């Protein structure tokens, strides 16, 4: 199975429109942008469809908006990967930022993996809407219980304190007004410093993404060159493709390519000597 897929694999050349169509058709959703799947819920349900019953859907939050909630979804997904012994590292910190390229690459990998398991055939017995609603009901019922208890506690506290609550509300702002004014300048300076730091980080990320795209395009040009019929069987071309198509986890690709090239050269030299 395609748990490890090289970066030059055809899976990573599947367009975003095809990925969105795949998601919407399988899960009966209506996503229009790749980053809408950044919460990790879609990925969890894709694995649930591929391996029915393996994913605890009651833990998957399709309404996740904050990074904290999204991370919980990816924890569920990573647990599923571990259970199925899928050797795939999830770049959670990058995915939850909602950057289209990072999420597209992960979904491209996921599509390739799911297709390798089910042959690209949709599970007709799987009801995605029902699976989502079951998870939602469990979360809503737990959330409503917590809310009810919280409201009850607040009501008991307010009824017991009586007028004291109102007095505290009246006296509180007067006591804290002076310190708030004094600390305002400090907070403003901190905000400006943090804003500058965020801007610098964004510029750095943009630079890294451009650099990544630049080298990826170079690798793609090399791959196209290696696919020319007159060149694809040459020893050098075969050695280059061994590096291009090596699995992510494979560290000996260069050594293997060098060994193959050395054997090919020795073979040619032997043939030349025998002919001479």
PDB file of C-alpha atoms in Angstrom, residues 67 70-71 74-75 78 89-97:
ATOM      1  CA  UNK A  67      -6.356  25.461  16.063  1.00  0.00           C
ATOM      2  CA  UNK A  70      -8.316  21.089  14.786  1.00  0.00           C
ATOM      3  CA  UNK A  71      -5.332  19.548  16.548  1.00  0.00           C
ATOM      4  CA  UNK A  74      -5.457  15.317  13.837  1.00  0.00           C
ATOM      5  CA  UNK A  75      -4.701  13.429  17.056  1.00  0.00           C
ATOM      6  CA  UNK A  78      -2.693   9.986  13.928  1.00  0.00           C
ATOM      7  CA  UNK A  89       4.029  11.881   9.565  1.00  0.00           C
ATOM      8  CA  UNK A  90       1.281  14.518   9.744  1.00  0.00           C
ATOM      9  CA  UNK A  91       2.536  18.117   9.608  1.00  0.00           C
ATOM     10  CA  UNK A  92      -0.197  19.299  11.981  1.00  0.00           C
ATOM     11  CA  UNK A  93       1.278  22.735  12.701  1.00  0.00           C
ATOM     12  CA  UNK A  94       1.332  23.541   8.994  1.00  0.00           C
ATOM     13  CA  UNK A  95      -2.053  22.042   8.109  1.00  0.00           C
ATOM     14  CA  UNK A  96      -4.037  23.891  10.795  1.00  0.00           C
ATOM     15  CA  UNK A  97      -2.776  27.216   9.387  1.00  0.00           C
TER      16      UNK A  97
END
